[in-house]
PDB file of C-alpha atoms in Angstrom:
ATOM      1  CA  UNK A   1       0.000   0.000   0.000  1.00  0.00           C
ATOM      2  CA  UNK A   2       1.563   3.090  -0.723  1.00  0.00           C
ATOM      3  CA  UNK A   3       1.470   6.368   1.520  1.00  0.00           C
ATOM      4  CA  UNK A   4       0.588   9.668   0.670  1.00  0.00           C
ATOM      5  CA  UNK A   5       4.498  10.490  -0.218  1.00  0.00           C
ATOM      6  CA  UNK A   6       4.790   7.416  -2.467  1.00  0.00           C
ATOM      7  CA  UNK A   7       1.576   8.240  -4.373  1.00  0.00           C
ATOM      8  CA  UNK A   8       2.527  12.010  -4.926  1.00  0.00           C
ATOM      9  CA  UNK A   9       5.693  10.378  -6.313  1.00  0.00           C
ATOM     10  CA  UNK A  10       4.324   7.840  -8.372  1.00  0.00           C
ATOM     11  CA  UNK A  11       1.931  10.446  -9.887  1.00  0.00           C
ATOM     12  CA  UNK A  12       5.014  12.574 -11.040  1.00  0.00           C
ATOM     13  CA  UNK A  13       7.090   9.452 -11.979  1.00  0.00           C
ATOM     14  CA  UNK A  14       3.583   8.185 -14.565  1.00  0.00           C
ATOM     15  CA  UNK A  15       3.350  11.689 -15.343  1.00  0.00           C
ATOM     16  CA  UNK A  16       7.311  11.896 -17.093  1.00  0.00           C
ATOM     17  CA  UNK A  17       7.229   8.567 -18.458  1.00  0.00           C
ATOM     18  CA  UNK A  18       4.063   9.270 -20.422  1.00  0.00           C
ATOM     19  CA  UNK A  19       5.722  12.482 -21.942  1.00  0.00           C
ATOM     20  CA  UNK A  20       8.105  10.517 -23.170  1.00  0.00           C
ATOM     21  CA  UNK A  21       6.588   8.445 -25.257  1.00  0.00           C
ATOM     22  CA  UNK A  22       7.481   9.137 -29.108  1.00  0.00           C
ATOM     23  CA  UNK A  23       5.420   9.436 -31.502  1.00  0.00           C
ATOM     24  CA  UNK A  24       3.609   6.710 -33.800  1.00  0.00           C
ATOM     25  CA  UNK A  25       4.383   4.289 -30.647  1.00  0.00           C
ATOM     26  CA  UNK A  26       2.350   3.308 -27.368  1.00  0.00           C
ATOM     27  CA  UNK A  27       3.588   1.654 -24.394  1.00  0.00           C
ATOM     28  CA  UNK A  28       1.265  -0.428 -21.844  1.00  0.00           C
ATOM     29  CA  UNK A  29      -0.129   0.815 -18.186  1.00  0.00           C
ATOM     30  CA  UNK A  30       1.567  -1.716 -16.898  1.00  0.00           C
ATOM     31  CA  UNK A  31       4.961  -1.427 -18.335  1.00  0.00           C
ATOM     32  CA  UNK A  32       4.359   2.551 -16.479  1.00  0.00           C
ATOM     33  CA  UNK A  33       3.250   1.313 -13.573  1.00  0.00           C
ATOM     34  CA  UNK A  34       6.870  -1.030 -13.678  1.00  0.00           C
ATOM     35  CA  UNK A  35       8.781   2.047 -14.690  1.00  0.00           C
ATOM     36  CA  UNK A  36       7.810   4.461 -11.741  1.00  0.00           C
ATOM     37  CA  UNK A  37       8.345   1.088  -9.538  1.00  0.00           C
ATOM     38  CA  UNK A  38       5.264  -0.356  -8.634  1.00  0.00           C
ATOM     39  CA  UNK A  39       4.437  -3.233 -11.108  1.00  0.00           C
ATOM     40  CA  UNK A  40       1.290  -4.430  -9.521  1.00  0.00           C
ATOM     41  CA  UNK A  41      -0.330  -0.856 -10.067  1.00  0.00           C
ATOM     42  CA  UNK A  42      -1.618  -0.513 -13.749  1.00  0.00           C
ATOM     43  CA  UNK A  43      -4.685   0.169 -13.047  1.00  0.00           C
ATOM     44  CA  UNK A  44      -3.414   3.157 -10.962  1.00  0.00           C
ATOM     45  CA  UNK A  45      -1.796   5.006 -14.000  1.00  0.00           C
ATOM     46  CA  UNK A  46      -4.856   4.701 -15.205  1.00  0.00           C
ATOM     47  CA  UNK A  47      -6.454   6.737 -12.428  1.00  0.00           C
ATOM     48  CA  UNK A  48      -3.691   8.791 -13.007  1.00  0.00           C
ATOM     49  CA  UNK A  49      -3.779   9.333 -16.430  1.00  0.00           C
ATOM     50  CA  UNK A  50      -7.714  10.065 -16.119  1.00  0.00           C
ATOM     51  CA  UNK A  51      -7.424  12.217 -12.722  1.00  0.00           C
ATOM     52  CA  UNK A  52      -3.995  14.030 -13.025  1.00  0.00           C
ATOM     53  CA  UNK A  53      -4.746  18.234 -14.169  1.00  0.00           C
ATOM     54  CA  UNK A  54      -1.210  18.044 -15.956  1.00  0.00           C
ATOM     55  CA  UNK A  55      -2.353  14.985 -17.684  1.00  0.00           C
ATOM     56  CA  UNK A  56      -4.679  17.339 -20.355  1.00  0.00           C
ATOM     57  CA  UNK A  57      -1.472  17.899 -22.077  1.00  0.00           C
ATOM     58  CA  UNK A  58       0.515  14.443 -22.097  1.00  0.00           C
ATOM     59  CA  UNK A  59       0.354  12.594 -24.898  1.00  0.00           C
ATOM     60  CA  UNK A  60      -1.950  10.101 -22.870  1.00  0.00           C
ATOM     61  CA  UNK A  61      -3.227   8.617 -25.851  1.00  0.00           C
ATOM     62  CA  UNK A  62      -0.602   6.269 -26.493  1.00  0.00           C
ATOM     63  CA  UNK A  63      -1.294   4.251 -23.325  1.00  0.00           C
ATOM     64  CA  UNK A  64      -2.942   1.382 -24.422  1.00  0.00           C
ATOM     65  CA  UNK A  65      -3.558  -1.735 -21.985  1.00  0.00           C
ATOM     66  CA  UNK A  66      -1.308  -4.837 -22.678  1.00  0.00           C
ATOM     67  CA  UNK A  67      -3.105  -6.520 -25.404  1.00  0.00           C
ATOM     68  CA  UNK A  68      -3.137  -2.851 -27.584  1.00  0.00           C
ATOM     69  CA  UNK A  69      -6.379  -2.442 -26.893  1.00  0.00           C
ATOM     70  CA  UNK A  70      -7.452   1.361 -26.760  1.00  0.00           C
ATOM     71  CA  UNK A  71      -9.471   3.020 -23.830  1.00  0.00           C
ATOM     72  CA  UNK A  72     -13.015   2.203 -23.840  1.00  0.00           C
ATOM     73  CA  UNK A  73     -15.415   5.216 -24.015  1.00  0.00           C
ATOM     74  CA  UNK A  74     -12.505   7.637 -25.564  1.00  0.00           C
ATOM     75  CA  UNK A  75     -13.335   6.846 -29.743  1.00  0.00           C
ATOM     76  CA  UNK A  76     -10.657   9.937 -30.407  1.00  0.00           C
ATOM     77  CA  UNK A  77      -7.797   7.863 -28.868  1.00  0.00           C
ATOM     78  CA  UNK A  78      -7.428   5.668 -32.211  1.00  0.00           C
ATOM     79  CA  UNK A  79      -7.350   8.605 -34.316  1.00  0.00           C
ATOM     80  CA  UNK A  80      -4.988  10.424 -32.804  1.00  0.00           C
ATOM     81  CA  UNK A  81      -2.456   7.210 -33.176  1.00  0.00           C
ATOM     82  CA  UNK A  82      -3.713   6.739 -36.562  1.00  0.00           C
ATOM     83  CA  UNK A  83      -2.348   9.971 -37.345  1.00  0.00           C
ATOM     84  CA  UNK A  84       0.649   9.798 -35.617  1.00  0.00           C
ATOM     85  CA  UNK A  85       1.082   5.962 -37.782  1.00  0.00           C
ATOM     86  CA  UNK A  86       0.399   3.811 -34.718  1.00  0.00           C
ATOM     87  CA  UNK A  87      -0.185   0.442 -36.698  1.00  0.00           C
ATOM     88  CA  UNK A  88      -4.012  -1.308 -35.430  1.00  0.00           C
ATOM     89  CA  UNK A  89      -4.583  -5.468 -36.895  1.00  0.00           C
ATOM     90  CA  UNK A  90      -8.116  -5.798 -38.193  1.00  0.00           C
ATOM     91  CA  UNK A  91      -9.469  -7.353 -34.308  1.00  0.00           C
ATOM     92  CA  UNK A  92      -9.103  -3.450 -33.825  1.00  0.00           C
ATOM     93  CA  UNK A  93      -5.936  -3.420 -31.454  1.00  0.00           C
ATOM     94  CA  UNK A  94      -2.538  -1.596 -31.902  1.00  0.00           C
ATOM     95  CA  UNK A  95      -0.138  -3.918 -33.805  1.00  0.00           C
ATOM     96  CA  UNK A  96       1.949  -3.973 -30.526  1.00  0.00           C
ATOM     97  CA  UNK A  97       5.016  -5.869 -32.020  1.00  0.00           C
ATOM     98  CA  UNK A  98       5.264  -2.930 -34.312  1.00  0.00           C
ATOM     99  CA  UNK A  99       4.352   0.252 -32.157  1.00  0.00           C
ATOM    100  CA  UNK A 100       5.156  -0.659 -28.767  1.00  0.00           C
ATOM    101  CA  UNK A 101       7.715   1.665 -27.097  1.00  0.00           C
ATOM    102  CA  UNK A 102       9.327  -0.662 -23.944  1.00  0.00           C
ATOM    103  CA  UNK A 103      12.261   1.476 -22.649  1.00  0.00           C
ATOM    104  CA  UNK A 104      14.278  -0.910 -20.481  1.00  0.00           C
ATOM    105  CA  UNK A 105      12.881  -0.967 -16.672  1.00  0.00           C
TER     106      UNK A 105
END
């Protein structure tokens, strides 16, 4: 369980790693959640990513969950990777073994 410190943190450390991500790729919430530290919490970059003021101008959009699968209930989020080139296979998922950006942890 993290405390108020640690979550402050891990909000800042989900917050850089998402600005980082290039272009035309996407990386998972749980390879984030890894990143900042705390594999077990994908679902809280999520929250994050959803909650977070500074988030409005992130590219949040290429955050996808594991399987390249887009956010449910945001229908912009796959044309704004379609623009940027993000690859999707006809099932409607990225093509994550050609757009998936997995910076070593």
């Amino acid at each position: 369980m993290m405390n108020a410190v640690q979550a402050r943190q891990f909000q800042a450390d989900v917050l850089d790693i998402v600005s980082q991500i290039p272009r035309g790729k996407v990386t998972t919430y749980g390879h984030i959640a890894a990143l900042a530290g705390w594999p077990s919490h994908a679902r809280m970059v999520g929250r994050t990513l959803r909650y977070a003021p500074e988030a409005s101008v992130l590219p949040c959009h290429r955050v996808v969950n594991v399987v390249g699968r887009t956010a449910p209930g945001w229908a912009a989020q796959r044309d704004l990777l379609v623009a940027e080139g993000v690859v999707f296979k006809a099932n409607g998922h990225v093509d994550m073994s050609r757009c998936l950006w997995e910076p070593a942890l």
